[in-house]
Amino acid sequence: MALKLNVNGRDVEADVAPDTPLLWVLRDHLGLTGTKFGCGGSYCGACTVHVNGSPVRSCQLPVSGAADVPITTIEALEAAHPELLEVWVKNNVAQCGYCQSGQLMSAAALLDGNASPTDADIDTAMAGNLCRCGTYVRIRAAIHEAAAQRTGGNAS
């Protein structure tokens, strides 16, 4: 069954079963391998993408649940959030890097909805995005810095 999707602003079709997880459609059928498989159970956040503007775990979302709504993956993040990628590198957030696409997608969704997040806002928005290297302090600092760049203020 061919499903119509809008991925990163591009209309595409995927000839897959409607219950196929969105993660596998993105990776295996569309070649967008920036979204990572971590746990397969929606626990780690490595597979986070935006569906209709909200962060979702693509490993558990059937592709039919994402048909006909905008899907944004890590591959399109630079255009929407160049400051986020810049501060991620500047703050040496990534170590092994495996979780980073999910971390970045969750951070972008937070900044889209909250221009000046507090530590508590960041902790809430990033909960469920696991980093086995433990770079949570750097992630929080980078998010504050990106928010400051976007608003013209100072990083907290």
Tab-separated table of C-alpha atoms in Angstrom:
chain	number	residue	atom	x	y	z
A	1	MET	CA	0.000	0.000	0.000
A	2	ALA	CA	1.494	3.339	-1.028
A	3	LEU	CA	1.206	5.979	1.676
A	4	LYS	CA	1.700	9.672	0.929
A	5	LEU	CA	4.088	11.420	3.266
A	6	ASN	CA	5.544	14.888	3.513
A	7	VAL	CA	9.104	14.519	4.766
A	8	ASN	CA	11.320	17.566	5.196
A	9	GLY	CA	9.023	19.591	2.959
A	10	ARG	CA	9.039	17.028	0.164
A	11	ASP	CA	6.065	14.895	-0.867
A	12	VAL	CA	7.014	11.222	-1.115
A	13	GLU	CA	5.290	7.862	-1.281
A	14	ALA	CA	6.212	4.752	0.634
A	15	ASP	CA	4.907	1.374	-0.457
A	16	VAL	CA	4.766	-0.245	2.982
A	17	ALA	CA	2.281	-1.800	5.356
A	18	PRO	CA	0.412	0.903	7.315
A	19	ASP	CA	1.655	-0.506	10.630
A	20	THR	CA	5.340	-0.240	9.657
A	21	PRO	CA	7.106	1.992	12.192
A	22	LEU	CA	7.891	5.417	10.760
A	23	LEU	CA	11.544	4.919	11.767
A	24	TRP	CA	11.995	2.075	9.297
A	25	VAL	CA	10.234	3.930	6.503
A	26	LEU	CA	12.547	6.904	7.014
A	27	ARG	CA	15.709	4.809	7.216
A	28	ASP	CA	15.067	1.861	4.910
A	29	HIS	CA	12.696	3.246	2.305
A	30	LEU	CA	13.654	6.920	2.134
A	31	GLY	CA	17.370	6.641	2.980
A	32	LEU	CA	17.201	9.168	5.828
A	33	THR	CA	19.569	7.434	8.212
A	34	GLY	CA	20.165	10.354	10.580
A	35	THR	CA	17.255	9.183	12.715
A	36	LYS	CA	18.667	6.386	14.862
A	37	PHE	CA	17.289	3.116	16.168
A	38	GLY	CA	18.064	2.912	19.853
A	39	CYS	CA	15.754	0.723	21.882
A	40	GLY	CA	12.699	0.077	19.710
A	41	GLY	CA	10.431	0.666	22.696
A	42	SER	CA	10.167	4.471	22.809
A	43	TYR	CA	12.370	4.647	25.918
A	44	CYS	CA	15.620	6.270	24.728
A	45	GLY	CA	14.606	9.045	22.319
A	46	ALA	CA	17.259	8.324	19.676
A	47	CYS	CA	14.542	8.017	17.029
A	48	THR	CA	12.860	11.365	17.762
A	49	VAL	CA	11.467	13.246	14.765
A	50	HIS	CA	8.849	15.973	14.480
A	51	VAL	CA	5.410	14.972	13.256
A	52	ASN	CA	3.118	17.901	12.654
A	53	GLY	CA	5.537	20.027	14.685
A	54	SER	CA	5.663	17.804	17.773
A	55	PRO	CA	8.508	15.512	18.830
A	56	VAL	CA	7.568	11.827	18.557
A	57	ARG	CA	9.382	8.531	18.879
A	58	SER	CA	9.380	7.196	15.342
A	59	CYS	CA	10.139	3.623	16.427
A	60	GLN	CA	6.623	3.268	17.845
A	61	LEU	CA	4.582	5.418	15.465
A	62	PRO	CA	2.955	3.477	12.630
A	63	VAL	CA	3.647	5.256	9.367
A	64	SER	CA	-0.103	5.516	8.797
A	65	GLY	CA	-0.200	7.868	11.798
A	66	ALA	CA	2.139	10.251	10.007
A	67	ALA	CA	0.510	10.231	6.583
A	68	ASP	CA	-0.529	13.606	5.206
A	69	VAL	CA	1.126	15.645	7.988
A	70	PRO	CA	4.568	17.285	7.938
A	71	ILE	CA	7.421	15.087	9.155
A	72	THR	CA	10.768	16.696	9.949
A	73	THR	CA	13.941	14.694	10.492
A	74	ILE	CA	17.427	15.611	11.635
A	75	GLU	CA	18.424	16.041	7.988
A	76	ALA	CA	16.299	19.228	7.816
A	77	LEU	CA	17.283	20.668	11.183
A	78	GLU	CA	20.113	22.881	9.965
A	79	ALA	CA	17.752	25.013	7.883
A	80	ALA	CA	15.376	25.595	10.802
A	81	HIS	CA	17.853	25.745	13.688
A	82	PRO	CA	21.388	26.609	12.553
A	83	GLU	CA	22.096	28.164	15.960
A	84	LEU	CA	21.298	24.890	17.715
A	85	LEU	CA	23.793	22.917	15.658
A	86	GLU	CA	26.400	25.647	16.150
A	87	VAL	CA	26.132	25.653	19.946
A	88	TRP	CA	26.012	21.856	20.052
A	89	VAL	CA	29.465	21.788	18.475
A	90	LYS	CA	30.753	24.786	20.447
A	91	ASN	CA	29.747	23.151	23.753
A	92	ASN	CA	31.174	19.746	22.769
A	93	VAL	CA	27.834	18.135	23.539
A	94	ALA	CA	28.332	14.942	21.569
A	95	GLN	CA	30.727	12.259	22.706
A	96	CYS	CA	29.741	9.008	21.035
A	97	GLY	CA	27.038	10.944	19.186
A	98	TYR	CA	24.513	8.144	18.885
A	99	CYS	CA	21.706	9.890	20.773
A	100	GLN	CA	22.364	13.310	19.324
A	101	SER	CA	19.820	13.357	16.500
A	102	GLY	CA	17.066	12.645	19.009
A	103	GLN	CA	18.492	15.132	21.501
A	104	LEU	CA	18.655	17.843	18.837
A	105	MET	CA	15.138	17.170	17.588
A	106	SER	CA	13.742	17.404	21.126
A	107	ALA	CA	15.728	20.580	21.791
A	108	ALA	CA	14.451	22.135	18.555
A	109	ALA	CA	10.844	21.356	19.475
A	110	LEU	CA	11.405	22.933	22.888
A	111	LEU	CA	12.846	26.123	21.374
A	112	ASP	CA	10.029	26.306	18.834
A	113	GLY	CA	7.535	26.418	21.683
A	114	ASN	CA	9.531	28.247	24.355
A	115	ALA	CA	11.981	30.977	23.378
A	116	SER	CA	13.520	31.270	26.865
A	117	PRO	CA	13.327	27.910	28.629
A	118	THR	CA	14.319	27.513	32.263
A	119	ASP	CA	16.371	24.580	33.531
A	120	ALA	CA	13.111	22.921	34.592
A	121	ASP	CA	11.611	23.476	31.113
A	122	ILE	CA	14.675	21.907	29.521
A	123	ASP	CA	14.665	18.962	31.907
A	124	THR	CA	10.984	18.311	31.186
A	125	ALA	CA	11.344	18.629	27.408
A	126	MET	CA	14.453	16.453	27.289
A	127	ALA	CA	13.180	13.750	29.678
A	128	GLY	CA	13.279	10.398	27.969
A	129	ASN	CA	16.190	11.349	25.734
A	130	LEU	CA	18.901	9.155	27.166
A	131	CYS	CA	22.599	9.859	26.736
A	132	ARG	CA	24.826	7.003	27.770
A	133	CYS	CA	27.804	9.379	27.787
A	134	GLY	CA	26.067	11.624	30.341
A	135	THR	CA	26.416	14.970	28.562
A	136	TYR	CA	23.227	16.352	30.103
A	137	VAL	CA	24.935	19.420	31.601
A	138	ARG	CA	26.384	20.337	28.205
A	139	ILE	CA	23.027	19.707	26.521
A	140	ARG	CA	21.321	22.109	28.929
A	141	ALA	CA	24.051	24.744	28.434
A	142	ALA	CA	23.787	24.449	24.656
A	143	ILE	CA	20.006	24.843	24.739
A	144	HIS	CA	20.312	27.966	26.899
A	145	GLU	CA	22.910	29.383	24.513
A	146	ALA	CA	20.793	28.618	21.441
A	147	ALA	CA	17.786	30.272	23.092
A	148	ALA	CA	19.880	33.349	23.865
A	149	GLN	CA	21.056	33.549	20.256
A	150	ARG	CA	17.501	33.307	18.990
A	151	THR	CA	16.195	35.999	21.340
A	152	GLY	CA	19.268	38.220	21.388
A	153	GLY	CA	19.669	37.712	25.139
A	154	ASN	CA	22.324	36.171	27.340
A	155	ALA	CA	22.621	32.453	27.993
A	156	SER	CA	21.595	31.525	31.545
